[in-house]
Coordinates of C-alpha atoms and ligand atoms in Angstrom, one line a residue:
M1 CA -85.8 223.2 30.4
T2 CA -84.7 219.5 30.5
L3 CA -86.0 217.1 28.0
G4 CA -86.8 213.4 28.4
I5 CA -87.5 210.3 26.3
L6 CA -89.2 207.3 27.9
L7 CA -88.7 203.9 26.1
V8 CA -92.1 202.1 26.4
G9 CA -92.3 200.1 23.2
G10 CA -91.0 196.7 24.2
M11 CA -93.1 193.5 23.9
G12 CA -92.8 192.6 27.6
T13 CA -92.4 189.0 26.6
R14 CA -91.3 187.8 30.0
L15 CA -94.5 189.2 31.5
M16 CA -96.9 187.3 29.2
P17 CA -99.9 186.9 29.6
L18 CA -100.0 190.1 31.8
T19 CA -98.8 192.1 28.7
R20 CA -101.3 190.6 26.3
D21 CA -103.6 193.7 26.3
T22 CA -101.6 196.0 28.6
P23 CA -98.1 197.2 27.6
K24 CA -95.5 196.5 30.4
P25 CA -95.1 200.2 31.3
M26 CA -98.9 200.5 31.8
L27 CA -99.1 197.7 34.4
P28 CA -100.0 199.0 37.8
I29 CA -97.5 199.3 40.6
A30 CA -99.2 200.3 43.9
G31 CA -102.3 201.3 41.8
L32 CA -100.5 203.5 39.2
P33 CA -98.9 202.6 35.9
V34 CA -95.1 202.2 36.0
T35 CA -94.9 205.1 33.5
E36 CA -96.8 207.4 35.8
H37 CA -94.2 206.7 38.6
Q38 CA -91.5 207.5 36.1
L39 CA -93.1 210.7 34.9
M40 CA -93.3 211.9 38.4
A41 CA -89.7 211.1 39.1
A42 CA -88.7 212.9 35.9
K43 CA -90.6 215.9 36.9
R44 CA -89.0 216.0 40.3
A45 CA -85.6 216.2 38.6
G46 CA -86.7 219.2 36.5
I47 CA -87.8 217.5 33.3
T48 CA -90.5 219.5 31.6
T49 CA -91.0 217.8 28.2
I50 CA -91.0 214.1 27.7
V51 CA -91.7 211.9 24.7
L52 CA -93.2 208.5 25.1
A53 CA -91.4 206.2 22.5
T54 CA -94.1 203.7 21.9
S55 CA -94.6 200.7 19.6
Y56 CA -96.3 197.6 21.0
L57 CA -99.9 198.5 22.1
S58 CA -99.1 202.2 21.5
D59 CA -102.8 203.2 21.6
V60 CA -103.0 202.5 25.3
F61 CA -100.8 205.4 26.4
T62 CA -102.5 208.5 24.8
P63 CA -105.9 208.2 26.5
Y64 CA -104.3 207.9 29.9
F65 CA -101.6 210.6 29.7
G66 CA -103.1 213.0 27.1
D67 CA -100.9 216.1 26.7
G68 CA -99.5 215.6 30.2
S69 CA -100.9 218.8 31.7
Q70 CA -102.5 216.9 34.5
W71 CA -99.0 216.1 35.7
G72 CA -97.7 219.5 34.9
L73 CA -95.6 218.1 32.0
D74 CA -95.6 218.5 28.2
V75 CA -96.0 214.8 27.2
R76 CA -95.6 213.9 23.5
Y77 CA -95.8 210.6 21.6
A78 CA -93.6 209.0 19.0
V79 CA -94.9 205.7 17.5
E80 CA -92.7 203.2 15.7
E81 CA -94.7 201.2 13.1
S82 CA -92.5 198.3 13.9
P83 CA -90.1 198.3 16.9
L84 CA -86.9 200.1 16.1
G85 CA -84.9 198.8 19.1
T86 CA -83.8 201.0 21.9
G87 CA -81.4 203.1 19.8
G88 CA -83.8 203.5 16.9
A89 CA -86.6 204.4 19.3
I90 CA -84.4 207.2 20.8
K91 CA -83.7 208.6 17.3
N92 CA -87.3 208.4 16.3
A93 CA -88.6 210.1 19.6
A94 CA -85.9 212.9 19.5
A95 CA -87.7 214.2 16.3
A96 CA -90.7 215.1 18.5
L97 CA -88.4 217.3 20.7
N98 CA -87.7 219.7 17.9
L99 CA -84.1 220.1 18.9
K100 CA -82.3 223.3 17.8
A101 CA -79.1 222.8 15.9
G102 CA -76.1 223.2 18.2
S103 CA -78.2 222.9 21.4
D104 CA -76.5 221.4 24.4
E105 CA -79.6 220.9 26.4
P106 CA -79.3 217.5 28.1
I107 CA -81.8 214.8 27.1
V108 CA -82.6 212.2 29.7
I109 CA -83.6 208.7 28.4
F110 CA -85.3 206.1 30.6
N111 CA -86.0 202.4 30.2
G112 CA -89.8 202.3 30.7
D113 CA -89.8 199.3 33.1
V114 CA -87.6 200.6 35.9
L115 CA -88.5 201.9 39.4
S116 CA -85.6 204.0 40.7
S117 CA -85.2 206.4 43.6
H118 CA -81.7 207.5 42.6
N119 CA -80.9 211.2 42.5
L120 CA -81.6 212.0 38.9
A121 CA -81.0 215.7 39.3
K122 CA -77.5 214.9 40.6
Q123 CA -76.9 212.6 37.7
I124 CA -77.8 215.4 35.3
Q125 CA -75.6 217.9 37.3
E126 CA -72.6 215.5 37.1
H127 CA -73.2 215.1 33.4
V128 CA -73.0 218.8 32.8
A129 CA -70.0 219.2 35.2
H130 CA -68.1 216.6 33.2
N131 CA -69.2 218.0 29.9
A132 CA -69.9 214.4 29.1
D133 CA -71.4 212.9 25.9
V134 CA -73.4 210.3 28.0
T135 CA -73.8 209.8 31.7
L136 CA -75.3 206.4 32.7
H137 CA -76.9 205.6 36.0
L138 CA -75.1 202.5 37.2
T139 CA -76.1 200.3 40.1
H140 CA -74.9 197.0 41.6
V141 CA -76.7 193.6 41.5
E142 CA -75.7 190.2 42.7
D143 CA -76.2 188.4 39.4
A144 CA -75.4 190.7 36.4
R145 CA -76.2 188.2 33.6
A146 CA -79.6 189.7 32.7
Y147 CA -78.2 193.3 32.5
G148 CA -75.7 195.5 30.7
C149 CA -72.3 195.2 32.4
V150 CA -70.6 198.5 32.7
P151 CA -67.0 198.7 34.0
V152 CA -65.6 202.1 34.9
D153 CA -62.1 203.5 35.7
E154 CA -61.0 205.4 38.8
S155 CA -62.3 208.7 37.3
G156 CA -65.8 207.2 36.7
R157 CA -65.3 206.9 32.9
V158 CA -67.0 203.9 31.3
T159 CA -64.4 201.6 29.7
A160 CA -66.8 199.1 28.1
F161 CA -70.5 198.3 27.6
L162 CA -71.2 194.5 27.6
E163 CA -74.9 193.7 27.2
K164 CA -76.0 190.4 28.9
M165 CA -72.8 188.4 29.4
E166 CA -72.8 184.8 30.4
N167 CA -69.9 185.4 32.7
P168 CA -70.2 189.0 33.9
I169 CA -66.8 190.8 34.5
T170 CA -68.4 193.2 37.0
N171 CA -71.6 193.5 39.0
T172 CA -71.8 197.2 38.1
I173 CA -74.7 197.3 35.7
N174 CA -76.6 199.7 33.5
A175 CA -79.6 200.9 35.5
G176 CA -81.5 202.1 32.4
S177 CA -81.4 205.9 32.8
Y178 CA -79.1 207.9 30.5
V179 CA -78.3 211.6 30.1
F180 CA -77.3 212.4 26.5
H181 CA -75.6 215.4 25.0
P182 CA -77.9 216.1 22.0
S183 CA -75.0 215.5 19.5
V184 CA -75.1 211.8 20.4
I185 CA -78.6 211.5 18.8
E186 CA -76.9 212.5 15.5
T187 CA -74.7 209.4 15.5
I188 CA -77.8 207.1 15.4
A189 CA -79.2 206.1 12.0
A190 CA -82.8 207.1 11.3
N191 CA -85.6 204.6 10.6
T192 CA -83.2 201.7 11.3
V193 CA -83.3 199.0 14.0
V194 CA -80.5 200.0 16.4
S195 CA -79.8 198.8 20.0
V196 CA -78.5 201.5 22.2
E197 CA -76.9 198.8 24.4
R198 CA -75.4 196.6 21.7
D199 CA -74.6 199.2 19.0
V200 CA -74.5 202.8 20.2
F201 CA -72.8 202.6 23.6
P202 CA -70.0 200.2 22.5
A203 CA -69.4 202.4 19.4
L204 CA -69.1 205.5 21.6
V205 CA -66.7 203.9 24.0
T206 CA -64.5 202.7 21.1
A207 CA -64.6 206.2 19.6
G208 CA -63.2 207.6 22.9
K209 CA -66.3 209.7 23.6
K210 CA -66.8 210.9 27.2
I211 CA -69.1 208.3 28.7
Y212 CA -69.4 208.5 32.5
G213 CA -71.1 206.4 35.1
Y214 CA -73.2 207.9 37.8
I215 CA -73.0 205.2 40.5
E216 CA -75.8 205.2 43.1
D217 CA -77.2 202.2 44.9
A218 CA -80.6 203.6 45.8
Y219 CA -83.8 201.6 45.6
W220 CA -83.9 200.1 42.1
L221 CA -85.9 197.4 40.3
D222 CA -86.6 196.3 36.7
I223 CA -90.2 195.1 36.9
G224 CA -89.8 192.9 33.8
T225 CA -90.9 189.6 35.3
P226 CA -94.1 188.7 37.3
R227 CA -92.0 188.2 40.4
A228 CA -90.4 191.6 40.2
L229 CA -93.7 193.3 39.3
L230 CA -95.4 191.9 42.4
A231 CA -92.4 192.8 44.6
G232 CA -92.2 196.3 43.2
S233 CA -95.9 196.9 43.8
K234 CA -95.6 195.6 47.4
H235 CA -92.6 197.9 48.0
L236 CA -94.4 201.0 46.8
V237 CA -97.7 200.3 48.7
Y238 CA -95.9 201.2 52.0
G239 CA -98.1 199.2 54.3
D240 CA -100.7 196.4 54.1
F241 CA -102.8 197.7 51.2
K242 CA -103.7 200.6 48.9
V243 CA -107.2 200.9 47.5
D244 CA -108.4 203.3 44.9
P245 CA -111.1 205.6 46.4
T246 CA -113.6 204.6 43.8
S247 CA -113.6 200.9 44.9
T248 CA -115.9 199.3 47.5
I249 CA -114.4 196.9 50.0
A250 CA -116.6 194.9 52.4
A251 CA -115.8 195.6 56.1
S252 CA -115.1 191.9 56.7
A253 CA -112.5 191.6 53.8
K254 CA -108.8 191.4 54.7
L255 CA -106.2 193.2 52.6
Q256 CA -102.6 192.3 53.4
D257 CA -99.0 192.2 52.5
G258 CA -98.8 195.2 50.2
S259 CA -101.9 194.4 48.1
S260 CA -103.2 197.1 45.7
I261 CA -106.8 197.5 44.4
G262 CA -107.4 199.5 41.3
A263 CA -110.4 201.8 40.4
G264 CA -114.0 200.7 40.4
C265 CA -113.5 197.3 42.1
E266 CA -116.0 195.5 44.4
V267 CA -114.6 193.2 47.1
G268 CA -117.1 191.1 48.9
D269 CA -117.5 189.8 52.5
D270 CA -114.7 187.7 54.0
V271 CA -112.5 188.0 51.0
V272 CA -108.7 187.7 51.7
I273 CA -106.2 189.5 49.4
S274 CA -102.6 189.1 50.2
G275 CA -99.4 190.2 48.2
S276 CA -101.5 190.8 45.1
I277 CA -102.2 193.3 42.3
V278 CA -105.9 193.7 41.5
C279 CA -106.4 195.8 38.4
A280 CA -109.4 198.2 37.7
G281 CA -113.0 197.1 37.4
V282 CA -112.6 193.7 39.2
V283 CA -115.5 192.1 41.1
I284 CA -114.5 189.6 43.8
E285 CA -117.3 187.7 45.3
T286 CA -117.7 186.6 49.0
G287 CA -115.2 184.2 50.6
S288 CA -112.6 184.2 47.9
E289 CA -108.9 184.0 48.7
I290 CA -106.3 185.6 46.5
R291 CA -102.6 185.4 47.3
N292 CA -99.5 186.5 45.4
S293 CA -101.5 186.9 42.2
F294 CA -102.2 189.3 39.4
I295 CA -105.9 189.9 38.6
A296 CA -106.4 191.4 35.2
P297 CA -108.8 194.4 34.5
N298 CA -112.5 193.7 34.7
S299 CA -112.2 190.1 36.0
H300 CA -115.1 188.6 37.7
I301 CA -114.1 186.2 40.5
P302 CA -116.9 183.8 41.7
K303 CA -117.7 183.1 45.3
D304 CA -115.2 181.0 47.4
S305 CA -112.5 181.0 44.6
K306 CA -108.9 180.2 45.6
I307 CA -106.3 182.0 43.5
I308 CA -102.7 181.4 44.6
G309 CA -99.7 182.5 42.6
N310 CA -101.7 182.9 39.4
Y311 CA -102.5 185.3 36.6
Y312 CA -106.3 185.5 36.5
S313 CA -108.5 187.0 33.8
N314 CA -112.0 186.1 32.5
E315 CA -110.5 184.2 29.6
L316 CA -107.4 182.7 31.1
I317 CA -105.9 181.5 34.4
S318 CA -102.3 180.5 34.5
P319 CA -99.4 180.2 37.0
L320 CA -97.1 183.2 37.5
N321 CA -94.1 180.9 38.1
L322 CA -93.0 183.1 41.0
Ligands
LIG401 N1 -90.0 202.3 21.7 C1 -89.3 201.1 21.9 N2 -88.9 200.4 20.8 N3 -89.0 200.7 23.1 C2 -88.3 199.5 23.3 C3 -87.9 198.7 22.2 C4 -88.3 199.2 20.8 O1 -88.0 198.5 19.8 N4 -87.3 197.6 22.7 C5 -87.3 197.8 24.0 N5 -87.9 198.9 24.4 C6 -88.0 199.4 25.7 C7 -88.8 198.4 26.7 O2 -90.1 198.7 26.7 C8 -88.1 198.7 28.0 O3 -88.8 199.8 28.7 C9 -86.7 199.2 27.7 O4 -86.7 199.6 26.3 C10 -85.6 198.2 27.9 O5 -86.0 197.0 27.3 P1 -86.1 195.6 28.1 O6 -86.5 194.6 27.1 O7 -86.8 195.8 29.3 O8 -84.5 195.3 28.3 P2 -83.8 194.5 29.5 O9 -84.5 194.7 30.8 O10 -83.6 193.1 29.0 O11 -82.3 195.3 29.5 C11 -82.2 196.7 29.6 O12 -82.5 197.1 30.9 C12 -81.5 196.7 31.9 C13 -81.9 197.4 33.2 O13 -83.2 197.0 33.6 C14 -80.8 197.1 29.1 O14 -80.8 198.5 29.0 C15 -79.8 196.6 30.1 O15 -78.5 197.1 29.7 C16 -80.1 197.1 31.5 O16 -79.1 196.6 32.4
LIG402 MG1 -86.2 195.5 31.4

């Protein structure tokens, strides 16, 4: 039995207004919430029990995932009254795992806004083989400024953890999936705002703990900006479009460039949808053109509308700044 914690409590500020009513991890990628893609990846790697560490818009998760049995998982919930930061959230969520004293069952922690096809099972195996305290998935990016910089030595040991540097010393970055020995949880203060990146990891490195990198450059994307969200959805559509089977699409409508259409939508005659995410319950009337846009749930788009590079809801239309 391997345990997991999914960090899904952030405000998703860079995605406003998309995250006004929907927490970032519940935004749809190729028709399914980011969290659902992550739960399936966790399950494939042998994780059986997973806690969703929620805070912002926490009520949205439970009705969708329930007890997790639909996915063959034991899904639990930990709610922070006010956000405790990534480290505080891990501490708070670990309580829901009912860890036994002295257990050495690995706990896998995921940032809730990452799509990754790396070999998580191998990351866990290497962690166990090294008898490590923490094993971090690391990847390479061209511009490391928005990430945690993580230099490693020849043996793969992490030598520093430097969150969001102006002048990154390496382009090897924290990819947001960590395997923890349960004893690491004990080093985090309870009910306190703690950052795993700024407080816990640097302290563990300084204390000489065994922190390893698992380096794999598989498909990887943080969907934390509108541009990345649209790109991630296109990548996972695998073709021109993906339509939920409960939606109705007119025969003359054209769906292109990795567009996805959520549940219960109606798409009228001669509509063109290209490179866009259309959420559930959207009605798009005849002749409308939608390109590189995000259409919020239950939107009603009148006849012959042109929506290009926009966020669209019934209350607000604004540019996505792609
Ligand atoms: N429960 C809870 N409580 N979750 C939180 C909180 C909190 O207070 N704060 C953030 N989170 C969750 C977010 O929802 C997200 O899933 C995850 O923690 C990471 O937060 P982000 O706000 O997305 O951080 P980031 O993208 O700037 O940086 C992080 O991810 C990078 C990789 O994408 C860091 O971990 C970097 O080191 C890393 O490189
Ligand atoms: Mg992020």
